[in-house]
Coordinates of C-alpha atoms in Angstrom, one line a residue:
M19 CA 19.8 36.3 -10.7
T20 CA 21.7 34.1 -13.1
T21 CA 20.7 30.5 -13.9
S22 CA 23.3 29.1 -11.7
T23 CA 22.5 31.5 -8.8
T24 CA 18.8 30.6 -9.1
A25 CA 19.6 26.9 -9.0
R26 CA 21.5 27.4 -5.6
V27 CA 18.8 29.7 -4.2
L28 CA 16.4 27.0 -4.9
A29 CA 18.8 24.3 -3.5
L30 CA 19.0 26.4 -0.2
L31 CA 15.2 26.3 -0.1
E32 CA 15.1 22.6 -0.5
I33 CA 17.6 22.3 2.4
L34 CA 15.8 24.5 4.7
Q35 CA 12.4 22.7 3.9
G36 CA 14.1 19.7 5.6
G37 CA 13.4 21.5 8.8
G38 CA 15.5 22.6 11.8
I39 CA 18.2 25.2 11.9
R40 CA 20.9 25.0 9.4
T41 CA 24.3 26.8 10.2
V42 CA 25.9 29.1 7.8
P43 CA 29.0 26.9 7.5
E44 CA 26.8 23.8 6.8
L45 CA 24.9 25.6 4.1
A46 CA 28.1 26.9 2.6
A47 CA 29.6 23.4 2.3
R48 CA 26.4 21.9 0.8
L49 CA 25.9 24.6 -1.8
G50 CA 29.6 24.8 -2.6
V51 CA 29.9 28.6 -1.9
D52 CA 31.2 31.0 0.9
E53 CA 29.3 31.9 3.8
R54 CA 28.8 35.5 2.5
T55 CA 27.1 34.1 -0.5
V56 CA 24.7 31.9 1.7
R57 CA 23.7 35.1 3.3
R58 CA 23.0 36.7 -0.1
Y59 CA 20.9 33.8 -1.1
A60 CA 18.9 33.9 2.1
G61 CA 18.0 37.5 1.2
H62 CA 16.9 36.5 -2.2
L63 CA 14.3 34.1 -0.6
L64 CA 13.2 36.9 1.6
D65 CA 12.7 39.1 -1.6
L66 CA 10.4 36.3 -2.8
D67 CA 8.3 36.5 0.3
I68 CA 9.6 33.2 1.6
P69 CA 9.8 33.5 5.4
V70 CA 13.4 32.8 6.3
D71 CA 14.4 33.3 10.0
A72 CA 18.0 34.1 10.8
V73 CA 18.9 32.6 14.2
R74 CA 21.8 34.2 16.0
G75 CA 24.2 32.7 18.6
R76 CA 26.7 29.9 18.6
Y77 CA 24.6 27.5 17.0
G78 CA 22.6 30.1 15.0
G79 CA 22.0 30.0 11.2
Y80 CA 18.8 30.0 9.1
R81 CA 15.5 28.1 9.2
L82 CA 12.2 28.4 7.5
A83 CA 9.4 30.2 9.7
P84 CA 5.7 29.6 9.2
G85 CA 4.5 32.1 6.6
Y86 CA 1.0 33.5 5.5
R87 CA 1.1 31.3 2.5
M88 CA 2.8 28.0 1.4
P89 CA 6.2 28.4 0.0
P90 CA 7.2 26.5 -3.2
L91 CA 7.8 22.9 -2.5
M92 CA 11.0 21.0 -3.8
L93 CA 9.9 17.3 -4.0
T94 CA 12.0 14.3 -4.9
D95 CA 10.6 11.7 -7.0
E96 CA 9.5 9.5 -3.9
E97 CA 8.0 12.6 -2.2
A98 CA 5.9 13.5 -5.3
L99 CA 4.7 9.8 -5.6
A100 CA 3.8 10.0 -1.7
V101 CA 1.9 13.1 -2.1
L102 CA -0.1 12.0 -5.2
L103 CA -0.9 8.6 -3.6
G104 CA -2.0 10.3 -0.4
L105 CA -4.5 12.5 -2.3
L106 CA -5.6 9.6 -4.2
A107 CA -6.4 7.6 -0.9
G108 CA -8.2 10.7 0.4
Q109 CA -10.5 10.8 -2.6
R110 CA -11.4 7.3 -2.1
G111 CA -12.5 7.6 1.4
G112 CA -9.3 6.5 3.3
P113 CA -8.0 8.0 6.5
G114 CA -8.2 11.9 6.4
A115 CA -10.5 11.8 3.5
V116 CA -11.0 14.9 1.5
S117 CA -13.5 16.0 -1.1
A118 CA -13.1 14.8 -4.7
A119 CA -12.9 18.4 -5.8
A120 CA -10.2 19.3 -3.4
G121 CA -8.1 16.2 -4.0
E122 CA -8.4 16.6 -7.8
S123 CA -7.4 20.3 -7.7
A124 CA -4.4 19.7 -5.3
A125 CA -3.2 16.7 -7.4
A126 CA -3.4 18.8 -10.7
K127 CA -1.4 21.6 -9.1
V128 CA 1.3 19.1 -8.0
R129 CA 1.3 17.3 -11.6
R130 CA 1.6 20.7 -13.5
V131 CA 5.1 21.6 -11.7
L132 CA 6.7 18.2 -12.2
P133 CA 9.2 17.4 -14.9
V134 CA 7.6 15.9 -18.0
A135 CA 9.2 12.4 -17.5
L136 CA 8.1 12.3 -14.0
R137 CA 4.7 13.5 -14.4
R138 CA 4.2 10.8 -17.2
R139 CA 5.3 8.1 -15.0
L140 CA 3.2 9.2 -12.2
E141 CA 0.2 9.5 -14.4
A142 CA 0.7 6.0 -15.5
L143 CA 0.6 4.7 -12.0
L144 CA -2.4 6.5 -11.1
E145 CA -4.3 5.3 -14.3
T146 CA -3.3 1.6 -13.8
A147 CA -3.3 1.1 -10.0
D148 CA -6.0 -0.4 -8.0
F149 CA -6.6 0.0 -4.3
T150 CA -8.4 -2.5 -2.1
D151 CA -8.8 -1.3 1.6
R152 CA -6.9 0.9 3.9
P153 CA -3.8 -0.5 5.2
R154 CA -4.0 -2.8 8.3
T155 CA -0.3 -3.3 8.3
T156 CA 2.9 -1.5 7.5
G157 CA 4.6 -3.4 4.7
A158 CA 8.1 -2.7 3.4
P159 CA 7.7 0.0 0.8
P160 CA 8.8 -0.7 -2.8
E161 CA 11.4 1.5 -4.4
A162 CA 9.8 4.4 -6.2
A163 CA 11.7 3.7 -9.4
V164 CA 10.2 0.1 -9.4
L165 CA 6.7 1.1 -8.8
L166 CA 6.9 3.9 -11.4
E167 CA 8.7 1.7 -14.2
L168 CA 6.2 -1.2 -13.7
A169 CA 3.2 1.5 -13.9
E170 CA 4.4 2.6 -17.2
A171 CA 4.7 -0.9 -18.4
V172 CA 1.3 -1.8 -17.3
R173 CA -0.2 1.1 -19.2
R174 CA 1.9 0.5 -22.3
R175 CA 1.4 -3.2 -22.1
R176 CA 5.0 -4.1 -22.4
P177 CA 6.8 -7.1 -21.1
V178 CA 9.1 -6.7 -18.0
A179 CA 12.1 -8.5 -16.7
F180 CA 13.3 -8.3 -13.1
A181 CA 15.1 -9.9 -10.2
Y182 CA 12.9 -11.4 -7.5
T183 CA 13.4 -12.6 -4.0
D184 CA 10.8 -15.1 -2.7
R185 CA 9.6 -15.6 0.7
E186 CA 12.4 -18.1 1.4
G187 CA 15.0 -15.6 0.4
S188 CA 15.8 -17.3 -3.0
G189 CA 16.5 -15.0 -5.8
S190 CA 15.6 -15.6 -9.6
A191 CA 15.0 -14.0 -12.8
R192 CA 11.5 -13.4 -14.0
T193 CA 10.1 -12.3 -17.3
V194 CA 6.4 -11.3 -17.0
L195 CA 3.4 -9.7 -18.8
P196 CA 2.4 -7.2 -16.2
Y197 CA -1.4 -6.9 -16.1
G198 CA -1.9 -4.7 -13.3
L199 CA -0.7 -3.0 -9.9
V200 CA -2.6 -3.4 -6.7
A201 CA -2.3 -1.7 -3.3
H202 CA -3.6 -4.0 -0.6
S203 CA -3.2 -3.9 3.2
G204 CA -0.1 -1.8 3.3
R205 CA 1.7 -3.6 0.4
W206 CA 2.1 -3.3 -3.5
Y207 CA 1.6 -6.2 -5.6
L208 CA 2.2 -6.9 -9.4
T209 CA -0.1 -9.4 -11.1
G210 CA 0.5 -10.9 -14.5
A211 CA 1.4 -14.0 -16.4
G212 CA 4.5 -15.7 -18.1
R213 CA 5.7 -14.0 -21.2
D214 CA 4.0 -16.5 -23.6
G215 CA 0.7 -15.5 -21.8
G216 CA -0.1 -19.0 -20.7
G217 CA 0.2 -20.8 -17.5
E218 CA -0.8 -19.9 -13.9
M219 CA -1.7 -16.2 -13.0
R220 CA 1.0 -14.9 -10.6
I221 CA 1.4 -12.1 -8.3
F222 CA 4.6 -10.5 -7.0
R223 CA 5.3 -8.3 -4.0
L224 CA 7.1 -5.1 -5.2
D225 CA 9.4 -4.7 -2.2
R226 CA 11.0 -8.1 -3.5
I227 CA 11.4 -6.8 -7.0
S228 CA 14.7 -5.1 -8.2
S229 CA 16.4 -4.2 -11.3
V230 CA 13.4 -3.8 -13.6
R231 CA 13.7 -3.7 -17.5
V232 CA 11.0 -2.9 -19.8
L233 CA 11.2 -5.3 -22.9
S234 CA 10.2 -4.9 -26.5
G235 CA 6.8 -6.4 -27.7
S236 CA 3.3 -6.0 -26.4
F237 CA 0.4 -8.0 -25.3
E238 CA -3.3 -8.0 -24.6
V239 CA -4.8 -8.1 -21.0
P240 CA -7.5 -10.8 -20.9
D241 CA -11.0 -9.7 -21.2
G242 CA -12.7 -9.0 -17.7
F243 CA -9.4 -9.4 -15.9
D244 CA -9.7 -7.8 -12.4
P245 CA -6.2 -7.3 -10.8
A246 CA -7.5 -6.5 -7.3
A247 CA -9.7 -9.7 -7.3
T248 CA -6.9 -11.7 -8.6
V249 CA -4.6 -10.5 -5.8
L250 CA -7.1 -11.0 -3.1
D251 CA -8.0 -14.6 -4.3
H252 CA -4.3 -15.5 -4.7
L253 CA -3.6 -14.3 -1.0
A254 CA -6.5 -16.3 0.1
R255 CA -5.1 -19.4 -1.5
A256 CA -1.5 -19.0 -0.6
P257 CA 0.0 -21.7 1.6
W258 CA -0.1 -21.0 5.5
K259 CA 0.5 -23.2 8.4
H260 CA -3.3 -23.9 8.8
D261 CA -5.8 -24.8 5.9
V262 CA -9.2 -24.4 7.5
S263 CA -12.2 -25.8 5.5
L264 CA -15.8 -24.7 6.6
R265 CA -19.4 -25.1 5.5
V266 CA -21.6 -22.2 6.5
R267 CA -25.4 -21.9 6.3
S268 CA -25.5 -18.5 4.9
S269 CA -25.4 -16.4 1.7
V270 CA -22.2 -15.6 -0.2
E271 CA -22.9 -11.9 0.3
H272 CA -23.3 -12.2 4.0
L273 CA -20.0 -14.0 4.5
R274 CA -18.0 -11.7 2.1
E275 CA -19.0 -8.8 4.2
R276 CA -17.7 -10.4 7.4
L277 CA -14.7 -12.4 6.3
P278 CA -11.3 -10.7 5.4
A279 CA -11.0 -10.9 1.5
G280 CA -7.4 -11.5 1.6
I281 CA -7.5 -14.6 3.7
A282 CA -11.0 -16.3 3.0
A283 CA -12.0 -17.8 -0.2
V284 CA -15.9 -18.0 -0.2
S285 CA -17.4 -20.4 -2.7
G286 CA -21.0 -20.4 -4.2
A287 CA -24.0 -21.5 -2.1
E288 CA -24.8 -25.3 -2.2
S289 CA -28.5 -26.3 -1.9
D290 CA -29.9 -28.7 0.5
D291 CA -30.7 -31.1 -2.3
G292 CA -27.5 -30.9 -4.1
S293 CA -29.1 -29.2 -7.2
G294 CA -27.0 -25.9 -6.8
A295 CA -30.2 -23.9 -6.6
G296 CA -31.2 -21.8 -3.6
S297 CA -29.4 -20.6 -0.6
G298 CA -27.9 -23.4 1.3
W299 CA -24.3 -24.2 2.6
V300 CA -21.5 -21.9 1.5
R301 CA -18.0 -23.4 1.5
V302 CA -15.2 -21.4 3.0
R303 CA -11.5 -21.9 3.0
I304 CA -9.2 -20.0 5.3
R305 CA -5.4 -19.9 5.3
A306 CA -4.0 -18.9 8.8
E307 CA -0.8 -18.8 10.7
R308 CA -3.0 -19.0 13.8
L309 CA -6.3 -20.5 14.7
D310 CA -7.1 -18.6 18.0
W311 CA -8.8 -15.6 16.1
I312 CA -11.1 -17.7 14.0
P313 CA -13.6 -19.0 16.6
P314 CA -14.8 -15.3 17.5
V315 CA -15.1 -14.5 13.9
L316 CA -17.3 -17.7 13.4
A317 CA -19.4 -16.6 16.5
A318 CA -19.9 -13.1 15.0
L319 CA -21.3 -14.8 11.8
D320 CA -24.3 -16.0 13.9
R321 CA -24.9 -18.8 11.3
P322 CA -24.7 -22.7 11.5
F323 CA -21.5 -23.9 10.5
V324 CA -19.6 -27.2 10.0
I325 CA -15.8 -27.6 10.7
E326 CA -14.4 -30.0 8.1
R327 CA -10.7 -29.5 9.2
P328 CA -8.6 -29.0 11.2
A329 CA -9.8 -30.8 14.4
A330 CA -7.9 -28.4 16.5
L331 CA -10.3 -25.7 15.5
R332 CA -13.3 -27.7 16.9
D333 CA -11.5 -27.8 20.3
L334 CA -11.1 -23.9 20.2
V335 CA -14.7 -23.3 19.3
R336 CA -15.9 -25.5 22.1
A337 CA -13.5 -23.6 24.6
L338 CA -14.7 -20.4 23.5
A339 CA -18.5 -21.6 23.8
R340 CA -17.6 -22.6 27.5
R341 CA -15.9 -19.4 28.5
L342 CA -18.9 -17.4 27.0
G343 CA -21.4 -19.7 28.9
S344 CA -19.4 -19.1 32.2
Y345 CA -19.3 -15.4 31.6
A346 CA -23.1 -15.4 31.0
D347 CA -23.7 -17.5 34.3
T348 CA -21.6 -15.1 36.4
D349 CA -23.5 -13.1 39.0
A350 CA -22.9 -9.5 38.5
A351 CA -24.0 -8.8 42.1
T352 CA -21.1 -10.9 43.5
D353 CA -17.3 -10.9 43.1
E354 CA -17.5 -14.5 41.7
Q355 CA -15.0 -14.7 38.8
P356 CA -15.5 -17.3 36.0
S357 CA -12.8 -20.0 35.7

C-alpha cells in the first residue's frame, strides 16, 4: 500500500472504532474516495487480522466485530490523556485499581506509540501532577491542550499567561509562576504565585482557564512547597455562606481523619493551661454553603466540642440530639413513631 492508502485505511479503522454500523456511502464521503475503494480498504483491514464485519441490507455497511485480540487504537490527544490518567488513578488505588506492574506496563505501551511531541507533554503532566482523593463530584473537565501546556510549563519552570474567568463570571488576564497541578474531587487546579514571586499564593480552576501562553524566563519553586496541601488549605479557607468556628477536645490526627480536607482547616492542639503543650482543644474552621450536614459529622467525632459560631449551628445540634433521643426512646414492640 502507498503512504496515502495506508493513511486512509487507518482513518477507516479510526471511524469504525467509534462504534456502530457505518454505511459505505458515509465512509466514502468521510474518506474522500468512491464506494469501491471503501470496500478495498475494508479488505486491507481484514488482511491485517482486524475483524471487520460486512452488514448487508438497506442500512448495511461495515462495523468492527469483537476479535481474538485488541486491534490498533487510534487515539486523539484527549483520549490518550484520559487513558494515561485512568491508568495512573488505578495504580494509586482509585476505582478499578490495578496492580502497579500491570498499570505501568499498559502506560508504557501507550506512550511508546504516541507522537514525540504529545508523549513529551503527557509525561510532563504525569511527572508534575498531584492527586488527592477519588472524585466525589463531576466537575467541568479542562481542555486537554490547557492541561498539557500548563504541565509542561510546571516541569520546565516557565511563567505562563492566560485568560481566567472567576466564579462571578468576570474575565481577566493573569501572569503566573506555575508551581504545581492538582486533581482534587473531580476538578483540576493550578497553584502558583504572581510573576514577581511575591504576594499571596493563588489557585486557579483549570476549567476556567483559556488561551495559555508560555513565557520566557524561569523561576524556582519554594523549598518544601506542597501543591496538594496548598490547594486543600485554600479550598478550606475560601469564602462560603457560613463560616463555622469550633473547638474540639481531640487530637489533630483524629480530626483530620474524619473531617473533609477540602473544607475543614484544623489548627494545632491548645493545652488546657495555655502553654501550647499536650493534647487539649483543637480549633476547627469549616466553610459551608449549608449547615445541616455538620451536626451528624460532629456527633460522629465522639469528642466534646464548643461551637463558637454561628448560633444557628447550636440550634441544629440541639434538634439532632432531640431526634436521636426520641429514636432511642421509641418502643420497638409498638407502632409508636417518634415526633
